[in-house]
PDB file of C-alpha atoms in Angstrom:
ATOM      1  CA  MET A  11      27.421   8.658 -16.890  1.00 76.00           C
ATOM      2  CA  VAL A  12      24.468   5.972 -17.435  1.00 92.00           C
ATOM      3  CA  THR A  13      20.649   7.065 -17.830  1.00 98.00           C
ATOM      4  CA  ASP A  14      18.071   4.413 -16.994  1.00 98.00           C
ATOM      5  CA  ILE A  15      15.705   6.304 -18.845  1.00 98.00           C
ATOM      6  CA  HIS A  16      12.471   4.379 -18.425  1.00 98.00           C
ATOM      7  CA  CYS A  17      11.903   3.767 -14.581  1.00 98.00           C
ATOM      8  CA  HIS A  18       9.092   3.783 -11.922  1.00 98.00           C
ATOM      9  CA  SER A  19      10.578   5.254  -9.260  1.00 97.00           C
ATOM     10  CA  ASP A  20       8.123   5.751  -7.104  1.00 96.00           C
ATOM     11  CA  GLN A  21       7.846   1.767  -6.789  1.00 96.00           C
ATOM     12  CA  VAL A  22      11.568   1.192  -6.197  1.00 97.00           C
ATOM     13  CA  SER A  23      13.295   1.464  -3.025  1.00 96.00           C
ATOM     14  CA  ALA A  24      15.075   4.908  -1.767  1.00 96.00           C
ATOM     15  CA  ASP A  25      18.099   2.683  -1.030  1.00 96.00           C
ATOM     16  CA  ASN A  26      18.550   1.421  -4.470  1.00 96.00           C
ATOM     17  CA  ILE A  27      17.790   4.778  -6.091  1.00 97.00           C
ATOM     18  CA  ALA A  28      20.210   6.540  -3.786  1.00 97.00           C
ATOM     19  CA  LYS A  29      22.881   3.843  -4.422  1.00 96.00           C
ATOM     20  CA  PHE A  30      22.209   4.477  -8.238  1.00 97.00           C
ATOM     21  CA  ILE A  31      22.690   8.092  -7.886  1.00 97.00           C
ATOM     22  CA  ALA A  32      25.894   7.881  -5.950  1.00 97.00           C
ATOM     23  CA  ASP A  33      27.615   5.594  -8.559  1.00 95.00           C
ATOM     24  CA  GLY A  34      26.942   8.780 -11.024  1.00 96.00           C
ATOM     25  CA  GLY A  35      23.777   6.981 -12.677  1.00 97.00           C
ATOM     26  CA  LYS A  36      20.607   9.179 -13.466  1.00 98.00           C
ATOM     27  CA  ILE A  37      17.062   8.075 -13.637  1.00 98.00           C
ATOM     28  CA  GLY A  38      14.295   8.801 -16.177  1.00 98.00           C
ATOM     29  CA  SER A  39      11.290   8.742 -13.918  1.00 98.00           C
ATOM     30  CA  VAL A  40       8.054   8.275 -15.361  1.00 98.00           C
ATOM     31  CA  SER A  41       4.684   8.239 -13.814  1.00 98.00           C
ATOM     32  CA  MET A  42       1.632   6.159 -14.371  1.00 97.00           C
ATOM     33  CA  THR A  43      -1.288   7.635 -12.377  1.00 97.00           C
ATOM     34  CA  LEU A  44      -1.797  11.194 -10.565  1.00 97.00           C
ATOM     35  CA  LYS A  45      -0.444   9.440  -7.315  1.00 97.00           C
ATOM     36  CA  SER A  46       2.974   8.535  -8.905  1.00 97.00           C
ATOM     37  CA  ALA A  47       3.058  11.632 -10.300  1.00 98.00           C
ATOM     38  CA  ILE A  48       3.499  13.336  -7.352  1.00 98.00           C
ATOM     39  CA  GLN A  49       5.486  10.888  -5.941  1.00 98.00           C
ATOM     40  CA  VAL A  50       7.987  11.104  -8.632  1.00 98.00           C
ATOM     41  CA  LEU A  51       7.867  14.993  -8.647  1.00 97.00           C
ATOM     42  CA  ALA A  52       8.806  14.783  -4.749  1.00 97.00           C
ATOM     43  CA  LEU A  53      11.863  12.592  -5.942  1.00 98.00           C
ATOM     44  CA  LYS A  54      12.798  15.113  -8.787  1.00 98.00           C
ATOM     45  CA  GLN A  55      12.973  18.049  -6.073  1.00 96.00           C
ATOM     46  CA  GLN A  56      15.115  15.711  -3.828  1.00 97.00           C
ATOM     47  CA  TYR A  57      17.500  14.753  -6.275  1.00 98.00           C
ATOM     48  CA  PRO A  58      17.176  17.702  -9.207  1.00 97.00           C
ATOM     49  CA  ASP A  59      20.062  17.098 -10.732  1.00 97.00           C
ATOM     50  CA  ALA A  60      19.871  13.305 -11.220  1.00 98.00           C
ATOM     51  CA  ILE A  61      16.428  12.520 -11.960  1.00 98.00           C
ATOM     52  CA  GLU A  62      15.049  13.393 -15.369  1.00 98.00           C
ATOM     53  CA  LEU A  63      11.167  14.035 -14.910  1.00 98.00           C
ATOM     54  CA  PHE A  64       8.212  12.563 -16.816  1.00 98.00           C
ATOM     55  CA  LEU A  65       4.658  13.000 -15.948  1.00 98.00           C
ATOM     56  CA  GLY A  66       1.851  11.042 -17.897  1.00 98.00           C
ATOM     57  CA  ILE A  67      -0.905   8.396 -17.556  1.00 97.00           C
ATOM     58  CA  HIS A  68      -0.063   5.164 -18.236  1.00 96.00           C
ATOM     59  CA  PRO A  69      -2.649   3.984 -21.198  1.00 94.00           C
ATOM     60  CA  GLU A  70      -3.016   0.590 -19.220  1.00 91.00           C
ATOM     61  CA  VAL A  71      -4.676   2.736 -16.219  1.00 92.00           C
ATOM     62  CA  ALA A  72      -8.419   3.224 -15.701  1.00 87.00           C
ATOM     63  CA  ALA A  73      -8.412   6.969 -15.342  1.00 92.00           C
ATOM     64  CA  ASP A  74     -10.770   9.300 -15.201  1.00 95.00           C
ATOM     65  CA  GLU A  75     -10.918  12.748 -16.499  1.00 96.00           C
ATOM     66  CA  ALA A  76     -10.703  14.030 -13.035  1.00 97.00           C
ATOM     67  CA  MET A  77      -7.164  12.494 -12.934  1.00 97.00           C
ATOM     68  CA  ILE A  78      -6.301  13.236 -16.511  1.00 97.00           C
ATOM     69  CA  GLU A  79      -6.860  16.997 -15.777  1.00 97.00           C
ATOM     70  CA  ALA A  80      -4.984  16.841 -12.442  1.00 98.00           C
ATOM     71  CA  VAL A  81      -2.027  15.473 -14.093  1.00 98.00           C
ATOM     72  CA  ILE A  82      -2.300  17.944 -16.925  1.00 98.00           C
ATOM     73  CA  ALA A  83      -2.330  20.728 -14.323  1.00 98.00           C
ATOM     74  CA  LEU A  84       0.692  19.268 -12.671  1.00 98.00           C
ATOM     75  CA  ILE A  85       2.472  19.432 -15.949  1.00 98.00           C
ATOM     76  CA  HIS A  86       1.484  22.902 -16.828  1.00 98.00           C
ATOM     77  CA  GLN A  87       2.527  23.953 -13.113  1.00 98.00           C
ATOM     78  CA  HIS A  88       5.770  22.217 -13.334  1.00 97.00           C
ATOM     79  CA  HIS A  89       6.600  22.257 -16.779  1.00 97.00           C
ATOM     80  CA  ARG A  90      10.084  23.819 -16.015  1.00 97.00           C
ATOM     81  CA  LEU A  91      11.118  21.200 -14.061  1.00 98.00           C
ATOM     82  CA  LEU A  92      10.152  18.277 -16.867  1.00 98.00           C
ATOM     83  CA  SER A  93      12.200  16.520 -19.132  1.00 98.00           C
ATOM     84  CA  GLY A  94       9.463  15.245 -20.692  1.00 98.00           C
ATOM     85  CA  ILE A  95       5.958  14.012 -20.843  1.00 98.00           C
ATOM     86  CA  GLY A  96       5.535   9.944 -20.182  1.00 96.00           C
ATOM     87  CA  GLU A  97       4.283   7.514 -19.612  1.00 97.00           C
ATOM     88  CA  ILE A  98       1.513   7.818 -22.454  1.00 98.00           C
ATOM     89  CA  GLY A  99       0.886   5.299 -25.391  1.00 97.00           C
ATOM     90  CA  ILE A 100      -1.674   3.097 -26.289  1.00 91.00           C
ATOM     91  CA  PRO A 101      -3.229   0.358 -24.783  1.00 85.00           C
ATOM     92  CA  PHE A 102      -1.996  -3.451 -25.180  1.00 68.00           C
ATOM     93  CA  PHE A 103      -1.880  -5.975 -22.655  1.00 70.00           C
ATOM     94  CA  TYR A 104      -4.819  -5.614 -20.894  1.00 73.00           C
ATOM     95  CA  LEU A 105      -6.792  -6.114 -24.065  1.00 67.00           C
ATOM     96  CA  ASP A 106      -6.092  -9.923 -24.299  1.00 73.00           C
ATOM     97  CA  ASP A 107      -9.573 -10.562 -23.314  1.00 78.00           C
ATOM     98  CA  LYS A 108     -11.297  -8.155 -25.452  1.00 71.00           C
ATOM     99  CA  THR A 109     -13.207  -8.852 -29.065  1.00 74.00           C
ATOM    100  CA  ALA A 110     -11.785  -7.542 -31.882  1.00 75.00           C
ATOM    101  CA  LEU A 111     -14.186  -4.621 -31.931  1.00 76.00           C
ATOM    102  CA  GLN A 112     -13.611  -3.730 -28.597  1.00 81.00           C
ATOM    103  CA  LYS A 113      -9.554  -3.679 -28.573  1.00 79.00           C
ATOM    104  CA  GLN A 114     -10.383  -1.217 -31.740  1.00 82.00           C
ATOM    105  CA  LEU A 115     -12.192   1.091 -29.884  1.00 78.00           C
ATOM    106  CA  LEU A 116     -10.398   1.140 -26.565  1.00 81.00           C
ATOM    107  CA  LYS A 117      -7.250   1.537 -28.737  1.00 81.00           C
ATOM    108  CA  GLN A 118      -8.751   4.769 -30.562  1.00 89.00           C
ATOM    109  CA  GLN A 119      -9.649   6.185 -27.061  1.00 90.00           C
ATOM    110  CA  GLY A 120      -6.378   5.554 -25.851  1.00 89.00           C
ATOM    111  CA  ALA A 121      -4.965   7.005 -29.333  1.00 95.00           C
ATOM    112  CA  GLN A 122      -7.478  10.063 -28.184  1.00 96.00           C
ATOM    113  CA  LEU A 123      -5.614  10.333 -24.619  1.00 96.00           C
ATOM    114  CA  MET A 124      -2.108  10.271 -26.051  1.00 97.00           C
ATOM    115  CA  ALA A 125      -2.867  12.835 -28.583  1.00 98.00           C
ATOM    116  CA  ARG A 126      -4.130  15.255 -25.572  1.00 98.00           C
ATOM    117  CA  PHE A 127      -0.384  14.634 -23.698  1.00 98.00           C
ATOM    118  CA  VAL A 128       1.247  14.853 -27.385  1.00 98.00           C
ATOM    119  CA  ALA A 129       0.089  17.734 -27.993  1.00 98.00           C
ATOM    120  CA  ILE A 130       1.020  19.418 -24.620  1.00 98.00           C
ATOM    121  CA  ALA A 131       4.657  18.182 -25.209  1.00 98.00           C
ATOM    122  CA  ALA A 132       4.576  19.834 -28.130  1.00 98.00           C
ATOM    123  CA  ASP A 133       3.334  23.363 -26.712  1.00 98.00           C
ATOM    124  CA  TYR A 134       6.398  23.134 -24.225  1.00 98.00           C
ATOM    125  CA  ASN A 135       8.887  21.195 -26.684  1.00 97.00           C
ATOM    126  CA  LEU A 136       9.466  18.386 -24.558  1.00 98.00           C
ATOM    127  CA  PRO A 137       9.949  14.663 -25.445  1.00 98.00           C
ATOM    128  CA  VAL A 138       7.799  11.830 -24.853  1.00 98.00           C
ATOM    129  CA  ASN A 139       8.141   8.603 -23.450  1.00 98.00           C
ATOM    130  CA  LEU A 140       5.935   5.923 -25.150  1.00 98.00           C
ATOM    131  CA  HIS A 141       4.273   2.746 -24.102  1.00 96.00           C
ATOM    132  CA  VAL A 142       3.597   1.486 -27.533  1.00 96.00           C
ATOM    133  CA  VAL A 143       3.420  -1.978 -28.303  1.00 93.00           C
ATOM    134  CA  GLU A 144       4.161  -3.831 -31.989  1.00 91.00           C
ATOM    135  CA  ASP A 145       1.699  -2.609 -34.676  1.00 91.00           C
ATOM    136  CA  ASP A 146       0.644  -0.013 -32.751  1.00 93.00           C
ATOM    137  CA  ILE A 147       3.413   2.393 -33.997  1.00 95.00           C
ATOM    138  CA  GLU A 148       0.618   2.697 -36.931  1.00 94.00           C
ATOM    139  CA  LEU A 149      -1.641   4.632 -33.985  1.00 95.00           C
ATOM    140  CA  ALA A 150       0.965   6.406 -32.500  1.00 97.00           C
ATOM    141  CA  LEU A 151       3.102   7.619 -35.525  1.00 97.00           C
ATOM    142  CA  PRO A 152       0.419   9.798 -36.817  1.00 97.00           C
ATOM    143  CA  ILE A 153      -0.048  11.554 -33.610  1.00 97.00           C
ATOM    144  CA  LEU A 154       3.630  12.497 -33.184  1.00 98.00           C
ATOM    145  CA  ASN A 155       3.444  13.912 -36.688  1.00 97.00           C
ATOM    146  CA  GLN A 156       0.414  15.458 -36.762  1.00 97.00           C
ATOM    147  CA  TYR A 157       1.983  17.760 -33.491  1.00 97.00           C
ATOM    148  CA  GLY A 158       5.544  17.625 -35.112  1.00 97.00           C
ATOM    149  CA  VAL A 159       6.932  15.921 -32.039  1.00 97.00           C
ATOM    150  CA  GLY A 160       9.747  13.869 -33.478  1.00 95.00           C
ATOM    151  CA  GLY A 161      12.331  12.028 -31.519  1.00 97.00           C
ATOM    152  CA  ALA A 162      10.078   9.880 -29.681  1.00 98.00           C
ATOM    153  CA  LEU A 163      11.175   7.042 -27.158  1.00 98.00           C
ATOM    154  CA  PHE A 164       9.400   3.952 -27.813  1.00 98.00           C
ATOM    155  CA  HIS A 165      10.684   2.239 -24.354  1.00 97.00           C
ATOM    156  CA  TRP A 166      11.151  -1.407 -24.435  1.00 96.00           C
ATOM    157  CA  TYR A 167       9.599  -1.781 -28.108  1.00 97.00           C
ATOM    158  CA  GLU A 168      10.038  -4.706 -30.320  1.00 96.00           C
ATOM    159  CA  GLY A 169       8.429  -4.995 -33.696  1.00 95.00           C
ATOM    160  CA  SER A 170       8.975  -5.879 -37.073  1.00 95.00           C
ATOM    161  CA  LEU A 171      12.485  -5.362 -38.623  1.00 95.00           C
ATOM    162  CA  SER A 172      10.324  -2.874 -41.190  1.00 95.00           C
ATOM    163  CA  HIS A 173       8.810  -1.055 -38.317  1.00 96.00           C
ATOM    164  CA  LEU A 174      12.480  -0.818 -36.397  1.00 97.00           C
ATOM    165  CA  THR A 175      13.319   0.527 -39.887  1.00 97.00           C
ATOM    166  CA  GLN A 176      10.471   2.872 -39.796  1.00 96.00           C
ATOM    167  CA  LEU A 177      11.388   4.485 -36.488  1.00 97.00           C
ATOM    168  CA  HIS A 178      14.798   4.660 -37.336  1.00 97.00           C
ATOM    169  CA  GLN A 179      13.992   6.618 -40.538  1.00 96.00           C
ATOM    170  CA  GLN A 180      12.061   8.991 -38.466  1.00 96.00           C
ATOM    171  CA  GLY A 181      14.641   9.788 -35.707  1.00 97.00           C
ATOM    172  CA  HIS A 182      13.118   7.861 -33.231  1.00 98.00           C
ATOM    173  CA  PHE A 183      14.657   6.199 -30.021  1.00 98.00           C
ATOM    174  CA  ILE A 184      14.077   2.571 -28.373  1.00 98.00           C
ATOM    175  CA  SER A 185      15.067   1.943 -25.428  1.00 98.00           C
ATOM    176  CA  VAL A 186      16.433  -1.889 -24.443  1.00 98.00           C
ATOM    177  CA  SER A 187      14.987  -3.403 -21.179  1.00 98.00           C
ATOM    178  CA  PRO A 188      16.549  -6.591 -18.931  1.00 98.00           C
ATOM    179  CA  TRP A 189      13.990  -8.630 -21.225  1.00 98.00           C
ATOM    180  CA  ILE A 190      17.251  -9.259 -23.346  1.00 98.00           C
ATOM    181  CA  PHE A 191      18.290 -11.991 -20.353  1.00 97.00           C
ATOM    182  CA  VAL A 192      15.112 -13.553 -20.660  1.00 97.00           C
ATOM    183  CA  ASP A 193      13.738 -13.623 -24.135  1.00 97.00           C
ATOM    184  CA  ASP A 194      15.633 -14.813 -27.167  1.00 97.00           C
ATOM    185  CA  HIS A 195      13.558 -13.393 -29.549  1.00 96.00           C
ATOM    186  CA  TYR A 196      13.640 -10.171 -27.989  1.00 98.00           C
ATOM    187  CA  TRP A 197      17.388 -10.247 -27.907  1.00 98.00           C
ATOM    188  CA  GLN A 198      17.845 -11.173 -31.515  1.00 97.00           C
ATOM    189  CA  PHE A 199      15.457  -7.804 -31.955  1.00 98.00           C
ATOM    190  CA  VAL A 200      17.496  -5.673 -29.919  1.00 98.00           C
ATOM    191  CA  GLN A 201      21.110  -6.893 -31.521  1.00 98.00           C
ATOM    192  CA  ALA A 202      19.283  -5.214 -34.931  1.00 98.00           C
ATOM    193  CA  ILE A 203      18.731  -1.549 -33.205  1.00 98.00           C
ATOM    194  CA  PRO A 204      21.076   1.052 -34.806  1.00 98.00           C
ATOM    195  CA  PHE A 205      23.295   2.403 -32.115  1.00 98.00           C
ATOM    196  CA  SER A 206      22.066   5.788 -33.374  1.00 98.00           C
ATOM    197  CA  MET A 207      18.644   5.077 -31.709  1.00 98.00           C
ATOM    198  CA  MET A 208      19.423   3.128 -28.767  1.00 98.00           C
ATOM    199  CA  LEU A 209      18.858   3.907 -24.662  1.00 98.00           C
ATOM    200  CA  VAL A 210      18.881   1.962 -21.846  1.00 98.00           C
ATOM    201  CA  GLU A 211      16.246   1.324 -19.266  1.00 98.00           C
ATOM    202  CA  SER A 212      15.337  -1.230 -16.369  1.00 98.00           C
ATOM    203  CA  ASP A 213      11.356  -0.597 -16.382  1.00 97.00           C
ATOM    204  CA  ALA A 214      11.706  -1.148 -12.616  1.00 97.00           C
ATOM    205  CA  PRO A 215      10.397  -2.748 -10.687  1.00 97.00           C
ATOM    206  CA  CYS A 216       9.150  -5.077 -13.486  1.00 95.00           C
ATOM    207  CA  LYS A 217      10.300  -8.254 -12.763  1.00 94.00           C
ATOM    208  CA  TYR A 218      13.210 -10.432 -14.624  1.00 95.00           C
ATOM    209  CA  ASN A 219      12.968 -14.322 -14.338  1.00 92.00           C
ATOM    210  CA  GLY A 220      11.390 -13.527 -10.614  1.00 91.00           C
ATOM    211  CA  LYS A 221      14.038 -10.813  -9.750  1.00 94.00           C
ATOM    212  CA  ILE A 222      12.555  -7.233  -8.970  1.00 96.00           C
ATOM    213  CA  GLY A 223      13.976  -4.800 -11.699  1.00 95.00           C
ATOM    214  CA  ASP A 224      16.210  -1.992 -10.522  1.00 96.00           C
ATOM    215  CA  PRO A 225      18.019   1.187 -12.491  1.00 97.00           C
ATOM    216  CA  SER A 226      21.395  -0.694 -11.711  1.00 96.00           C
ATOM    217  CA  MET A 227      20.230  -3.621 -14.369  1.00 97.00           C
ATOM    218  CA  ILE A 228      21.503  -1.210 -17.222  1.00 97.00           C
ATOM    219  CA  VAL A 229      24.970  -1.689 -16.470  1.00 97.00           C
ATOM    220  CA  ASP A 230      24.463  -5.522 -17.609  1.00 97.00           C
ATOM    221  CA  ILE A 231      22.431  -4.448 -20.446  1.00 98.00           C
ATOM    222  CA  ILE A 232      25.347  -2.219 -21.628  1.00 98.00           C
ATOM    223  CA  ALA A 233      27.862  -5.077 -21.508  1.00 98.00           C
ATOM    224  CA  ALA A 234      25.725  -7.604 -22.940  1.00 98.00           C
ATOM    225  CA  VAL A 235      25.219  -5.522 -26.106  1.00 98.00           C
ATOM    226  CA  ALA A 236      28.548  -4.286 -26.002  1.00 98.00           C
ATOM    227  CA  ASN A 237      29.903  -7.715 -26.417  1.00 98.00           C
ATOM    228  CA  TYR A 238      27.351  -8.868 -29.009  1.00 98.00           C
ATOM    229  CA  HIS A 239      28.761  -5.888 -31.111  1.00 98.00           C
ATOM    230  CA  GLN A 240      32.665  -6.629 -29.945  1.00 98.00           C
ATOM    231  CA  ILE A 241      33.131  -3.094 -28.940  1.00 98.00           C
ATOM    232  CA  SER A 242      34.028  -1.569 -25.410  1.00 98.00           C
ATOM    233  CA  VAL A 243      31.433  -0.797 -22.633  1.00 98.00           C
ATOM    234  CA  GLU A 244      33.392   2.429 -22.529  1.00 97.00           C
ATOM    235  CA  GLN A 245      32.738   3.040 -26.308  1.00 98.00           C
ATOM    236  CA  LEU A 246      28.958   2.223 -25.835  1.00 98.00           C
ATOM    237  CA  THR A 247      28.564   4.187 -22.850  1.00 98.00           C
ATOM    238  CA  LEU A 248      29.621   7.455 -24.663  1.00 97.00           C
ATOM    239  CA  ILE A 249      27.273   6.323 -27.435  1.00 98.00           C
ATOM    240  CA  LEU A 250      24.254   5.821 -25.184  1.00 98.00           C
ATOM    241  CA  ALA A 251      25.218   9.032 -23.111  1.00 97.00           C
ATOM    242  CA  ASP A 252      25.193  11.117 -26.356  1.00 98.00           C
ATOM    243  CA  ASN A 253      21.990   9.856 -27.806  1.00 98.00           C
ATOM    244  CA  THR A 254      20.427  10.426 -24.099  1.00 98.00           C
ATOM    245  CA  ARG A 255      21.203  14.261 -24.526  1.00 97.00           C
ATOM    246  CA  ARG A 256      20.200  14.264 -28.194  1.00 98.00           C
ATOM    247  CA  TYR A 257      16.702  12.432 -26.989  1.00 98.00           C
ATOM    248  CA  LEU A 258      16.420  14.860 -23.817  1.00 98.00           C
ATOM    249  CA  ARG A 259      17.228  17.847 -26.233  1.00 95.00           C
ATOM    250  CA  LYS A 260      20.059  18.656 -24.096  1.00 89.00           C
TER     251      LYS A 260
END
């Protein structure tokens, strides 16, 4: 069984979700806003055994306190349905036009929001599904350590080899996206990820070379990684399934 561990399923067509699940797949369904949290919660109720539900607020969303409190209330109300907390993390991409001082302030504010959700994850003993880019692990790791949350998923992470080693030594996971088929630098980084910390994701409906992302794309990721390391698809699928169970604490 394969799991797309990071997918915005509220933005994926119902037919594609149904087909992927019918073919034996599972989906780690993350939320970004209150609206998407409600939508992925409904999807979990529709596919209780095939959806791994994560609730959170994306760090690049302009969320006011009312939205934050509403999503937190949903988490408390439905915590028994949750597989984890996410998508949460540190803002990065929308800061391109900001000054260095503005970036520092916004990242600090993002870290404070991340900490609120990590604290909830710790209370319910749930894993976290993180949006943390490059050197921002230096902001994220102290938060995880503060609340004793191990085995975090750094989705679509790419950074230095020293940071990769740091994440590996601390027992965290990294999910590989279809971006391996688009960007050679990312593909080279993925080649260095130890099998023991690897998961796979579509981040659907993110586009790859103009093609809308879909959970079925993880099949091609597994084939490419297996081919590079000269192991069978079946063997890698088993490794990923075991990693997924460990990450979800099952």
